[in-house]
Amino acid sequence: MNQDDTPSGRLQKAPENFLSRDGIKTVFSEGKAGRRDFIRRAFAAAAVGAAAPAVLAQANPVPLEGGDPNILNLPEHSTSLGQGVAPEGSYGKPSKYESNVLRRQSPGLTQTTQASVSFAPLQSLFGIVTPSGLHFERHHQGWWDIDPSKHRLMINGMVKTPMVFTMDEIMRLPSVSRFHFIECGANSAAEWGNVAVPTVQYTHGMLSCSEFTGVPLITLLERAGADLKNGKFVLAEGADGSSMTRTIPMALILSGEVLVAYGQNGEMLRPENGYPLRLVVPGVQGVSWVKYLRRIKLGDMPFAAKDEAVHYVDLMPDGQLRQYGSVQECKSVVTTPSGGQVLLDKGFYNITGLAWSGRGKVKKVDVTVDGGRNWREARLEGPVMSKSLTRFNLDWVWDGKPAIVQSRATDETGYVQATYKQLRAVRGTRSIYHNNAIQSWLVQENGEVKNVQLS
Ligand SMILES: Nc1nc2c(c(=O)[nH]1)N[C@H]1C(S)=C(S)[C@@H](COP(=O)(O)O)O[C@H]1N2
Ligand SMILES: [Mo]
């Protein structure tokens, strides 16, 4: 008998509270999705020889006793004709059984229609790519679906010939495609105050990763005859009502990393993410990735725009404001098991999560299940790319006792992700932005996973 279909005491006790990977409700029918999922993924790992067979033996596979009607009886889809291709001119959608995998707005955040945030469902995603329709959103003044035939990009300031580019002109230039993460500087902000929001979607979901396609900004600056000797900073400006403006140092642009991007995961950018043009500033906090990009101005000093002089600054313990702290330091988070999920039984689980660094590649990720006393090195899924998300996995046999699960990433510069204690020693307690501390999830005896902070 498939144990997934045998209501366990736990499930009978609290079916309403059962939160599956999407952190909201069960994904599949019958309210028992979580464990089936864990097992499915455990076997996927075994197939590529990643997990030790001895450990996998504890994954409680499902012996066929008594006859499971779901395997014995032929379902309609095995005996009759399926549907034809999707309707002419259609755009594919996820299965109706995945309808709980959605962006969510935080109940705790004050939102207006125009100045708002939605979080990506990290607990439901595999690999490193965020499907475009689930990419987090942060709008300071609402989003637009801008007509690309009318959109223009101006390059001015310390250039020989100020220029205005149409989308057609940009798209005929040599392009590159690269995987990069984008993280809002305010990601994990609630955790500074130990607010303990319930799921990883809310603690870390202002994070996404896409393959971006575009033209290196340096190519456009060179075409306009940029003064590369004296020009030290550019101002990037968006075309929405927020007048989003940020200073980008030329050092980043000269490396060829900064892109004027129109592509995201193989298609044009989504309107929420800046269609038809956005700046991609790898490793740097989201606010610098100006959407609806309409102007690049070259100057010789930082521009002290509102979104860098007074917003996105860090209040340090000595009362000073730290400005331009823009690189997202090395960080990681376990996405399974994570807050709101329920482990239905002891036995094998694949601990999995994401790691990233604004300074380059992730070198290693250590995982603990006892709140930091013992650490084991996780397997990194390749290819490990610079300033991109990296997926990690670790075999774990849960003994049914309370466990505190954490991950700690190290990047190629040797920087090790800090604990809250270490971070607060330097940053104080009044920060909002740039929280890259180690996240703790408490697996309780009843299998429910909770957001906790260790002091
Ligand atoms: N033009 C414009 N660009 C913008 C913003 C905006 O409101 N307007 N928000 C910024 C912030 S704060 C972040 S975190 C990212 C969010 O990008 P996303 O909505 O594609 O996730 O875009 C940045 N670029
Ligand atoms: Mo942001």
Coordinates of C-alpha atoms and ligand atoms in Angstrom, one line a residue:
M1 CA 0.0 0.0 0.0
N2 CA 1.3 3.4 -0.9
Q3 CA 2.0 5.0 2.4
D4 CA 1.3 8.4 0.9
D5 CA -2.3 7.4 0.5
T6 CA -2.6 6.1 4.1
P7 CA -3.7 9.0 6.3
S8 CA -1.1 9.2 9.0
G9 CA -1.9 10.5 12.5
R10 CA -0.3 13.7 11.7
L11 CA -2.3 14.3 8.6
Q12 CA -5.5 13.4 10.3
K13 CA -4.7 15.7 13.1
A14 CA -4.1 18.8 11.1
P15 CA -5.0 18.5 7.5
E16 CA -5.9 22.2 7.4
N17 CA -2.5 23.2 8.6
F18 CA -0.7 21.0 6.2
L19 CA 1.5 23.2 4.2
S20 CA 3.3 21.8 1.2
R21 CA 6.2 23.1 -0.7
D22 CA 4.3 26.1 -1.9
G23 CA 3.9 27.1 1.8
I24 CA 0.2 27.7 1.4
K25 CA -1.8 24.5 0.8
T26 CA -1.3 21.2 -0.6
V27 CA -0.3 21.1 -4.3
F28 CA -1.7 17.7 -5.2
S29 CA -5.1 16.2 -4.4
E30 CA -5.7 14.3 -1.2
G31 CA -3.6 16.6 0.9
K32 CA -0.4 14.5 1.0
A33 CA 1.8 16.1 -1.6
G34 CA 4.8 17.1 0.5
R35 CA 6.1 13.6 1.2
R36 CA 5.5 12.3 -2.2
D37 CA 7.5 15.2 -3.5
F38 CA 10.4 14.6 -1.2
I39 CA 10.5 11.0 -2.3
R40 CA 10.2 11.8 -6.0
R41 CA 13.2 14.1 -5.6
A42 CA 15.2 11.7 -3.6
F43 CA 14.9 9.1 -6.4
A44 CA 15.8 11.7 -9.0
A45 CA 19.1 12.2 -7.1
A46 CA 19.7 8.5 -7.0
A47 CA 19.2 8.2 -10.7
V48 CA 22.3 10.4 -11.3
G49 CA 24.2 8.5 -8.6
A50 CA 24.3 11.6 -6.4
A51 CA 23.0 10.1 -3.1
A52 CA 24.4 7.1 -1.3
P53 CA 22.2 4.0 -1.8
A54 CA 22.5 3.1 1.9
V55 CA 21.0 6.4 2.8
L56 CA 18.3 6.2 0.1
A57 CA 17.2 2.8 1.6
Q58 CA 15.8 4.9 4.4
A59 CA 13.6 6.9 2.0
N60 CA 10.7 4.6 2.8
P61 CA 9.9 3.5 -0.7
V62 CA 6.4 2.3 -1.3
P63 CA 6.0 -1.5 -1.5
L64 CA 3.0 -2.7 -3.4
E65 CA 0.9 -4.5 -0.9
G66 CA -2.8 -5.0 -1.2
G67 CA -3.0 -3.2 -4.5
D68 CA -3.0 0.6 -5.1
P69 CA -5.9 1.4 -7.5
N70 CA -3.8 4.2 -8.9
I71 CA -1.4 1.7 -10.4
L72 CA -3.7 -1.3 -10.9
N73 CA -6.6 0.4 -12.7
L74 CA -6.0 2.0 -16.1
P75 CA -7.0 5.7 -15.9
E76 CA -8.9 7.4 -18.7
H77 CA -5.7 9.0 -20.0
S78 CA -4.2 5.6 -20.8
T79 CA -7.2 4.3 -22.7
S80 CA -8.6 7.2 -24.7
L81 CA -7.5 10.0 -26.9
G82 CA -5.7 13.0 -25.4
Q83 CA -6.1 16.6 -26.4
G84 CA -4.7 18.0 -29.6
V85 CA -1.9 20.6 -29.6
A86 CA -2.7 23.7 -27.6
P87 CA -5.0 26.1 -29.5
E88 CA -3.4 27.9 -32.5
G89 CA -1.5 31.0 -31.3
S90 CA -1.5 29.9 -27.6
Y91 CA 1.0 30.5 -24.9
G92 CA 1.7 27.5 -22.6
K93 CA 0.7 27.5 -18.9
P94 CA 1.6 25.3 -15.9
S95 CA -0.6 22.3 -15.0
K96 CA -3.8 23.1 -13.2
Y97 CA -2.4 20.9 -10.4
E98 CA 0.4 23.5 -9.8
S99 CA -2.0 26.4 -9.3
N100 CA -0.7 27.1 -5.8
V101 CA 2.7 28.0 -7.1
L102 CA 2.3 31.7 -7.2
R103 CA 3.9 35.0 -6.4
R104 CA 2.6 36.3 -3.0
Q105 CA 2.3 39.7 -1.4
S106 CA 3.3 39.9 2.2
P107 CA 0.4 40.4 4.5
G108 CA 2.7 42.3 6.8
L109 CA 3.8 45.0 4.3
T110 CA 2.0 48.1 3.6
Q111 CA 1.3 48.1 -0.1
T112 CA -0.2 50.6 -2.4
T113 CA -1.1 49.6 -5.9
Q114 CA 1.8 51.5 -7.2
A115 CA 4.5 51.0 -4.6
S116 CA 4.6 47.3 -4.0
V117 CA 6.4 44.0 -3.7
S118 CA 5.6 40.4 -4.7
F119 CA 7.7 37.5 -3.6
A120 CA 8.9 34.5 -5.6
P121 CA 7.9 31.0 -4.3
L122 CA 11.4 29.8 -3.7
Q123 CA 10.2 26.7 -1.8
S124 CA 8.5 25.4 -5.0
L125 CA 11.3 26.0 -7.5
F126 CA 14.0 23.6 -8.8
G127 CA 17.4 24.3 -10.1
I128 CA 18.4 28.0 -10.4
V129 CA 16.1 29.6 -13.0
T130 CA 13.1 31.6 -11.8
P131 CA 10.3 31.1 -14.3
S132 CA 9.5 34.6 -15.7
G133 CA 5.9 34.6 -14.5
L134 CA 7.1 33.9 -10.9
H135 CA 10.0 36.5 -10.8
F136 CA 9.6 38.7 -7.8
E137 CA 8.4 42.3 -8.4
R138 CA 9.4 45.6 -6.8
H139 CA 7.7 48.7 -8.2
H140 CA 8.2 52.1 -6.7
Q141 CA 5.5 53.7 -8.9
G142 CA 3.7 50.9 -10.6
W143 CA 4.6 48.9 -13.8
W144 CA 3.9 49.6 -17.4
D145 CA 3.7 47.7 -20.6
I146 CA 5.6 50.1 -22.8
D147 CA 5.3 50.2 -26.6
P148 CA 8.8 49.1 -27.8
S149 CA 8.4 51.0 -31.1
K150 CA 8.3 54.2 -29.1
H151 CA 10.8 53.4 -26.4
R152 CA 14.1 55.2 -26.6
L153 CA 17.5 55.0 -24.8
M154 CA 19.5 58.2 -24.6
I155 CA 23.2 58.2 -23.9
N156 CA 24.5 61.7 -22.8
G157 CA 26.9 63.4 -20.4
M158 CA 30.6 63.1 -21.0
V159 CA 30.3 61.6 -24.5
K160 CA 31.4 63.1 -27.8
T161 CA 28.1 62.5 -29.5
P162 CA 24.9 62.2 -27.4
M163 CA 22.8 59.5 -29.0
V164 CA 19.3 58.2 -28.9
F165 CA 18.8 54.5 -29.7
T166 CA 15.6 52.8 -30.8
M167 CA 14.9 49.2 -29.7
D168 CA 15.6 48.1 -33.3
E169 CA 19.0 49.8 -33.2
I170 CA 19.9 48.1 -29.8
M171 CA 18.8 44.7 -30.9
R172 CA 21.0 44.6 -34.0
L173 CA 24.2 45.1 -31.9
P174 CA 26.3 42.1 -30.7
S175 CA 24.5 40.6 -27.7
V176 CA 25.4 38.2 -24.9
S177 CA 23.2 35.9 -22.7
R178 CA 24.2 35.3 -19.0
F179 CA 22.6 33.8 -15.9
H180 CA 22.5 36.2 -13.0
F181 CA 20.6 36.6 -9.7
I182 CA 18.8 39.8 -8.8
E183 CA 18.1 40.4 -5.1
C184 CA 16.4 43.5 -3.7
G185 CA 18.6 45.2 -1.0
A186 CA 15.6 44.8 1.3
N187 CA 15.4 41.1 1.0
S188 CA 15.2 39.4 4.4
A189 CA 14.6 42.9 6.0
A190 CA 11.9 41.7 8.4
E191 CA 14.4 39.3 9.9
W192 CA 16.6 42.2 11.2
G193 CA 13.7 42.8 13.7
N194 CA 13.3 39.1 14.3
V195 CA 9.8 39.3 13.0
A196 CA 10.0 35.7 11.8
V197 CA 7.7 35.8 8.8
P198 CA 6.4 32.2 8.2
T199 CA 7.9 31.0 4.9
V200 CA 11.0 31.3 2.8
Q201 CA 8.9 33.0 0.1
Y202 CA 8.6 36.0 2.5
T203 CA 12.1 35.7 4.2
H204 CA 14.1 35.4 0.9
G205 CA 11.6 35.7 -2.0
M206 CA 12.8 39.1 -3.2
L207 CA 15.4 37.0 -5.1
S208 CA 15.2 35.6 -8.6
C209 CA 17.6 34.3 -11.3
S210 CA 17.2 34.5 -15.0
E211 CA 19.2 34.1 -18.2
F212 CA 19.4 37.8 -19.4
T213 CA 20.2 38.8 -23.0
G214 CA 21.4 42.2 -24.0
V215 CA 24.1 44.5 -25.2
P216 CA 27.0 45.3 -22.8
L217 CA 26.6 48.9 -21.8
I218 CA 30.2 49.6 -22.6
T219 CA 29.4 48.9 -26.3
L220 CA 26.7 51.7 -26.3
L221 CA 29.0 54.1 -24.4
E222 CA 31.8 53.5 -26.9
R223 CA 29.5 54.2 -29.8
A224 CA 28.7 57.5 -28.3
G225 CA 32.4 58.4 -27.9
A226 CA 32.4 58.2 -24.1
D227 CA 35.3 59.9 -22.3
L228 CA 36.6 56.8 -20.6
K229 CA 39.5 58.6 -19.1
N230 CA 37.5 61.1 -17.0
G231 CA 34.1 59.5 -16.9
K232 CA 33.9 57.5 -13.7
F233 CA 30.2 57.0 -13.0
V234 CA 27.0 56.6 -15.0
L235 CA 23.5 57.6 -14.0
A236 CA 20.9 55.1 -15.1
E237 CA 17.3 56.4 -15.3
G238 CA 14.0 54.7 -15.8
A239 CA 11.0 55.8 -17.8
D240 CA 8.3 55.1 -15.1
G241 CA 6.9 57.7 -12.7
S242 CA 9.3 56.8 -9.9
S243 CA 12.2 58.5 -11.7
M244 CA 14.3 55.6 -10.6
T245 CA 17.9 56.8 -10.8
R246 CA 21.1 55.1 -9.6
T247 CA 24.8 55.7 -9.9
I248 CA 26.8 52.8 -11.4
P249 CA 30.6 52.9 -11.2
M250 CA 32.4 52.7 -14.5
A251 CA 34.7 50.0 -13.1
L252 CA 31.7 47.6 -13.3
I253 CA 30.8 48.7 -16.8
L254 CA 34.3 48.5 -18.2
S255 CA 34.4 44.8 -17.2
G256 CA 31.6 44.3 -19.8
E257 CA 29.3 42.7 -17.1
V258 CA 26.7 45.5 -17.0
L259 CA 24.1 44.8 -19.7
V260 CA 21.3 46.8 -21.4
A261 CA 19.0 43.8 -21.5
Y262 CA 15.9 43.1 -23.4
G263 CA 15.8 39.3 -23.0
Q264 CA 14.8 37.2 -20.0
N265 CA 14.8 33.4 -20.1
G266 CA 14.7 33.2 -23.8
E267 CA 12.0 35.8 -24.5
M268 CA 11.5 39.5 -24.1
L269 CA 11.5 40.9 -20.6
R270 CA 8.1 40.7 -18.9
P271 CA 6.4 44.1 -18.4
E272 CA 6.7 43.8 -14.6
N273 CA 10.5 43.3 -15.0
G274 CA 11.1 46.3 -17.2
Y275 CA 10.0 45.6 -20.7
P276 CA 11.4 46.5 -23.2
L277 CA 14.7 47.4 -21.6
R278 CA 16.4 47.1 -18.2
L279 CA 19.8 47.5 -16.8
V280 CA 21.4 44.2 -15.5
V281 CA 24.1 45.0 -12.9
P282 CA 25.4 41.6 -11.8
G283 CA 26.1 41.2 -8.1
V284 CA 24.6 44.6 -7.2
Q285 CA 21.3 45.1 -5.3
G286 CA 18.1 45.1 -7.3
V287 CA 17.4 48.8 -7.1
S288 CA 20.4 49.5 -9.5
W289 CA 18.8 47.2 -12.1
V290 CA 16.8 50.1 -13.5
K291 CA 13.7 49.0 -15.4
Y292 CA 12.2 50.8 -18.4
L293 CA 15.7 52.1 -19.0
R294 CA 15.6 55.4 -20.9
R295 CA 18.8 57.3 -20.1
I296 CA 22.5 56.7 -19.4
K297 CA 24.5 59.8 -18.4
L298 CA 28.2 59.6 -18.0
G299 CA 29.8 61.8 -15.2
D300 CA 32.9 62.1 -13.1
M301 CA 31.2 61.9 -9.6
P302 CA 28.4 59.8 -8.0
F303 CA 25.1 61.5 -8.7
A304 CA 23.6 61.3 -5.2
A305 CA 20.2 60.5 -6.6
K306 CA 17.3 60.1 -4.1
D307 CA 17.4 56.3 -4.3
E308 CA 21.0 56.2 -3.1
A309 CA 21.3 59.3 -0.9
V310 CA 18.3 58.7 1.3
H311 CA 16.9 55.3 0.3
Y312 CA 18.8 51.9 0.4
V313 CA 21.3 53.3 3.0
D314 CA 22.4 51.4 6.1
L315 CA 22.1 53.0 9.5
M316 CA 25.2 52.0 11.3
P317 CA 25.7 51.6 15.1
D318 CA 27.6 54.9 15.3
G319 CA 24.5 56.7 13.8
Q320 CA 26.1 57.3 10.4
L321 CA 24.4 56.3 7.1
R322 CA 26.3 54.0 4.9
Q323 CA 25.6 54.9 1.3
Y324 CA 26.4 53.1 -2.0
G325 CA 26.7 49.8 -0.2
S326 CA 25.5 48.1 -3.3
V327 CA 27.1 44.7 -3.7
Q328 CA 25.0 41.8 -2.3
E329 CA 27.3 39.8 -0.1
C330 CA 27.5 36.0 -0.1
K331 CA 24.3 34.4 1.2
S332 CA 22.4 31.2 1.1
V333 CA 19.1 29.7 2.3
V334 CA 17.6 26.2 2.7
T335 CA 14.4 26.1 0.7
T336 CA 13.5 22.5 1.8
P337 CA 12.9 21.9 4.6
S338 CA 11.7 25.5 5.2
G339 CA 9.1 27.4 7.2
G340 CA 5.5 26.3 6.6
Q341 CA 6.5 22.9 5.3
V342 CA 5.7 19.7 7.1
L343 CA 7.8 16.5 7.2
L344 CA 5.3 13.7 7.4
D345 CA 7.6 11.0 8.7
K346 CA 11.1 10.4 9.8
G347 CA 13.6 9.0 7.2
F348 CA 15.4 10.3 4.2
Y349 CA 15.1 13.9 2.9
N350 CA 17.0 15.8 0.4
I351 CA 17.9 19.1 2.0
T352 CA 18.1 21.6 -0.8
G353 CA 18.6 25.4 -1.1
L354 CA 20.2 28.3 -3.0
A355 CA 23.5 30.1 -2.5
W356 CA 24.8 33.2 -4.2
S357 CA 27.4 36.0 -4.0
G358 CA 27.6 39.4 -5.5
R359 CA 31.4 39.1 -5.6
G360 CA 31.6 36.0 -7.9
K361 CA 31.1 32.3 -7.7
V362 CA 29.9 30.3 -4.7
K363 CA 32.8 28.1 -3.5
K364 CA 31.1 25.9 -1.0
V365 CA 28.0 25.5 1.2
D366 CA 28.0 23.9 4.6
V367 CA 24.7 22.6 6.1
T368 CA 24.0 21.9 9.8
V369 CA 20.9 20.1 11.2
D370 CA 21.9 20.8 14.9
G371 CA 21.9 24.6 14.9
G372 CA 25.6 24.9 14.0
R373 CA 27.4 22.4 16.2
N374 CA 28.2 20.1 13.3
W375 CA 28.5 21.1 9.6
R376 CA 28.6 18.9 6.5
E377 CA 29.5 20.1 3.0
A378 CA 26.6 20.1 0.5
R379 CA 26.8 19.0 -3.1
L380 CA 26.8 22.0 -5.5
E381 CA 24.8 21.6 -8.7
G382 CA 26.9 22.7 -11.7
P383 CA 27.6 24.7 -13.6
V384 CA 28.5 27.1 -10.8
M385 CA 28.4 30.6 -12.4
S386 CA 29.5 33.9 -11.2
K387 CA 26.9 36.2 -9.6
S388 CA 24.2 33.6 -10.3
L389 CA 22.2 31.4 -8.0
T390 CA 23.8 28.0 -7.2
R391 CA 21.7 25.1 -6.1
F392 CA 22.9 22.8 -3.3
N393 CA 21.7 19.5 -2.0
L394 CA 22.5 17.3 1.0
D395 CA 21.3 13.8 2.1
W396 CA 19.6 13.8 5.5
V397 CA 18.0 11.1 7.5
W398 CA 15.6 12.7 10.0
D399 CA 15.4 10.9 13.3
G400 CA 12.1 12.5 14.2
K401 CA 13.7 14.7 16.8
P402 CA 13.7 18.6 16.7
A403 CA 16.4 19.8 14.3
I404 CA 17.7 23.3 13.5
V405 CA 18.6 23.4 9.8
Q406 CA 20.9 26.1 8.5
S407 CA 23.2 26.7 5.5
R408 CA 26.4 28.7 5.4
A409 CA 27.9 29.8 2.0
T410 CA 31.5 30.7 1.2
D411 CA 32.3 32.5 -2.0
E412 CA 35.4 32.5 -4.1
T413 CA 36.9 35.5 -2.3
G414 CA 36.9 33.4 0.9
Y415 CA 34.1 35.4 2.5
V416 CA 31.9 33.3 4.8
Q417 CA 28.3 34.1 5.4
A418 CA 27.8 35.5 8.9
T419 CA 25.5 34.6 11.8
Y420 CA 23.1 37.2 13.1
K421 CA 25.4 37.7 16.1
Q422 CA 28.4 38.4 13.9
L423 CA 26.4 40.6 11.5
R424 CA 24.8 42.7 14.3
A425 CA 28.2 43.2 15.9
V426 CA 29.2 45.2 12.9
R427 CA 25.9 46.5 11.6
G428 CA 24.0 47.2 14.8
T429 CA 20.3 46.6 15.2
R430 CA 18.7 49.4 13.2
S431 CA 19.4 48.2 9.7
I432 CA 16.7 47.5 7.1
Y433 CA 18.7 46.6 4.0
H434 CA 21.5 44.1 3.2
N435 CA 20.8 41.3 5.5
N436 CA 22.8 38.3 4.4
A437 CA 22.8 36.4 7.7
I438 CA 22.4 32.6 8.1
Q439 CA 18.8 31.6 8.2
S440 CA 17.6 29.0 10.7
W441 CA 14.6 26.6 10.3
L442 CA 13.4 24.6 13.2
V443 CA 12.0 21.2 12.3
Q444 CA 9.7 20.3 15.2
E445 CA 8.9 16.8 16.5
N446 CA 5.5 16.9 14.8
G447 CA 7.3 17.6 11.5
E448 CA 6.2 21.2 11.2
V449 CA 8.9 23.6 10.1
K450 CA 9.2 27.1 11.7
N451 CA 11.3 30.2 11.2
V452 CA 13.5 30.8 14.2
Q453 CA 16.4 33.0 15.0
L454 CA 19.3 31.8 17.2
S455 CA 20.9 34.4 19.4
Ligands
LIG1 N1 12.3 52.0 -13.3 C1 12.3 51.3 -12.2 N2 13.4 50.5 -12.0 C2 13.4 49.7 -10.9 C3 12.4 49.9 -9.9 C4 11.4 50.7 -10.1 O1 10.5 50.9 -9.3 N3 11.3 51.4 -11.3 N4 12.6 49.1 -8.7 C5 13.9 48.7 -8.4 C6 14.0 47.8 -7.3 S1 14.0 48.4 -5.7 C7 14.3 46.4 -7.5 S2 14.5 45.4 -6.2 C8 14.3 45.8 -8.8 C9 13.2 44.8 -8.9 O2 13.1 44.2 -10.2 P1 11.9 43.2 -10.6 O3 10.6 44.0 -10.3 O4 12.2 42.9 -12.0 O5 12.1 42.0 -9.7 O6 14.0 46.8 -9.9 C10 14.6 48.1 -9.6 N5 14.5 48.9 -10.8
MO2 MO 14.7 46.8 -4.3

